[in-house]
């Protein structure tokens, strides 16, 4: 939100200084956080997904879920979405069904 304020509005120097200070405080706060055990496990699972996927072969979320042995389709979808946002997986759609291939 602070970045949006800086880019969208014509602000005074003191307003810009205040916003930049708040951004710095937030960055410092977020930078000192350690990942939780679940976050670390999710990172391992994403690496496992990428290692199991063959180059050029499309997979559905259900296929990936079974390959990796995850319990829920929602968790698999979330991990695949994160991989897609990172540019490691490409999403395509065919007849309304989503397929994912290794980038």
CSV table of N, CA, C and O in Angstrom, one decimal, residues 6 10 13 17-18 23-24 31 36 43 49 58-59 65-66 79 81 88 93 96 98:
chain,number,residue,atom,x,y,z
A,6,UNK,N,3.1,6.1,-2.8
A,6,UNK,CA,4.3,6.8,-3.4
A,6,UNK,C,4.1,7.0,-4.9
A,6,UNK,O,4.5,8.1,-5.4
A,10,UNK,N,0.9,12.8,-5.6
A,10,UNK,CA,1.9,13.9,-5.6
A,10,UNK,C,2.0,14.3,-4.1
A,10,UNK,O,1.1,14.9,-3.5
A,13,UNK,N,7.6,16.4,0.6
A,13,UNK,CA,8.8,15.7,1.0
A,13,UNK,C,8.7,15.0,2.3
A,13,UNK,O,9.2,13.9,2.5
A,17,UNK,N,9.1,11.0,3.0
A,17,UNK,CA,10.0,10.6,4.0
A,17,UNK,C,9.4,9.6,5.0
A,17,UNK,O,9.9,8.6,5.4
A,18,UNK,N,8.2,10.0,5.4
A,18,UNK,CA,7.4,9.2,6.4
A,18,UNK,C,7.1,7.8,5.8
A,18,UNK,O,7.3,6.8,6.4
A,23,UNK,N,8.1,1.9,5.2
A,23,UNK,CA,8.5,0.8,4.3
A,23,UNK,C,9.8,0.1,4.9
A,23,UNK,O,9.9,-1.1,5.0
A,24,UNK,N,10.7,0.9,5.3
A,24,UNK,CA,12.0,0.4,5.9
A,24,UNK,C,11.7,-0.4,7.1
A,24,UNK,O,12.3,-1.5,7.3
A,31,UNK,N,12.2,-9.1,7.4
A,31,UNK,CA,13.4,-9.7,7.1
A,31,UNK,C,14.0,-10.6,8.3
A,31,UNK,O,14.7,-11.5,8.1
A,36,UNK,N,8.5,-20.9,9.1
A,36,UNK,CA,8.0,-22.0,10.0
A,36,UNK,C,8.3,-23.4,9.4
A,36,UNK,O,8.7,-23.5,8.3
A,43,UNK,N,8.5,-25.9,0.9
A,43,UNK,CA,9.6,-25.7,-0.1
A,43,UNK,C,10.2,-27.0,-0.5
A,43,UNK,O,10.5,-27.2,-1.7
A,49,UNK,N,8.2,-31.8,-6.3
A,49,UNK,CA,7.3,-31.8,-7.5
A,49,UNK,C,8.1,-31.5,-8.8
A,49,UNK,O,8.0,-32.2,-9.8
A,58,UNK,N,2.7,-32.5,-19.8
A,58,UNK,CA,1.7,-31.8,-19.0
A,58,UNK,C,1.1,-32.7,-17.9
A,58,UNK,O,0.9,-33.9,-18.1
A,59,UNK,N,0.9,-32.1,-16.7
A,59,UNK,CA,0.3,-32.8,-15.6
A,59,UNK,C,-0.9,-32.0,-15.0
A,59,UNK,O,-0.9,-30.8,-15.0
A,65,UNK,N,-0.6,-34.5,-7.3
A,65,UNK,CA,-0.9,-34.8,-6.0
A,65,UNK,C,-0.6,-36.3,-5.7
A,65,UNK,O,0.0,-36.6,-4.7
A,66,UNK,N,-0.9,-37.2,-6.6
A,66,UNK,CA,-0.7,-38.6,-6.4
A,66,UNK,C,0.8,-38.9,-6.5
A,66,UNK,O,1.3,-39.7,-5.8
A,79,UNK,N,0.6,-25.1,-3.9
A,79,UNK,CA,2.0,-25.2,-4.2
A,79,UNK,C,2.3,-25.0,-5.7
A,79,UNK,O,3.3,-24.4,-6.1
A,81,UNK,N,0.6,-23.3,-7.8
A,81,UNK,CA,0.4,-21.8,-8.1
A,81,UNK,C,1.6,-21.1,-7.7
A,81,UNK,O,2.1,-20.2,-8.4
A,88,UNK,N,8.6,-21.3,-12.6
A,88,UNK,CA,9.2,-22.7,-12.7
A,88,UNK,C,8.2,-23.7,-13.3
A,88,UNK,O,8.6,-24.7,-13.8
A,93,UNK,N,-4.3,-24.5,-20.6
A,93,UNK,CA,-5.7,-25.0,-20.4
A,93,UNK,C,-6.1,-25.6,-21.7
A,93,UNK,O,-5.9,-25.0,-22.7
A,96,UNK,N,-11.1,-26.5,-20.8
A,96,UNK,CA,-11.4,-26.1,-19.5
A,96,UNK,C,-10.7,-26.8,-18.4
A,96,UNK,O,-10.9,-26.6,-17.2
A,98,UNK,N,-7.0,-27.5,-16.5
A,98,UNK,CA,-5.6,-26.9,-16.3
A,98,UNK,C,-4.6,-28.0,-16.4
A,98,UNK,O,-4.7,-29.1,-15.7
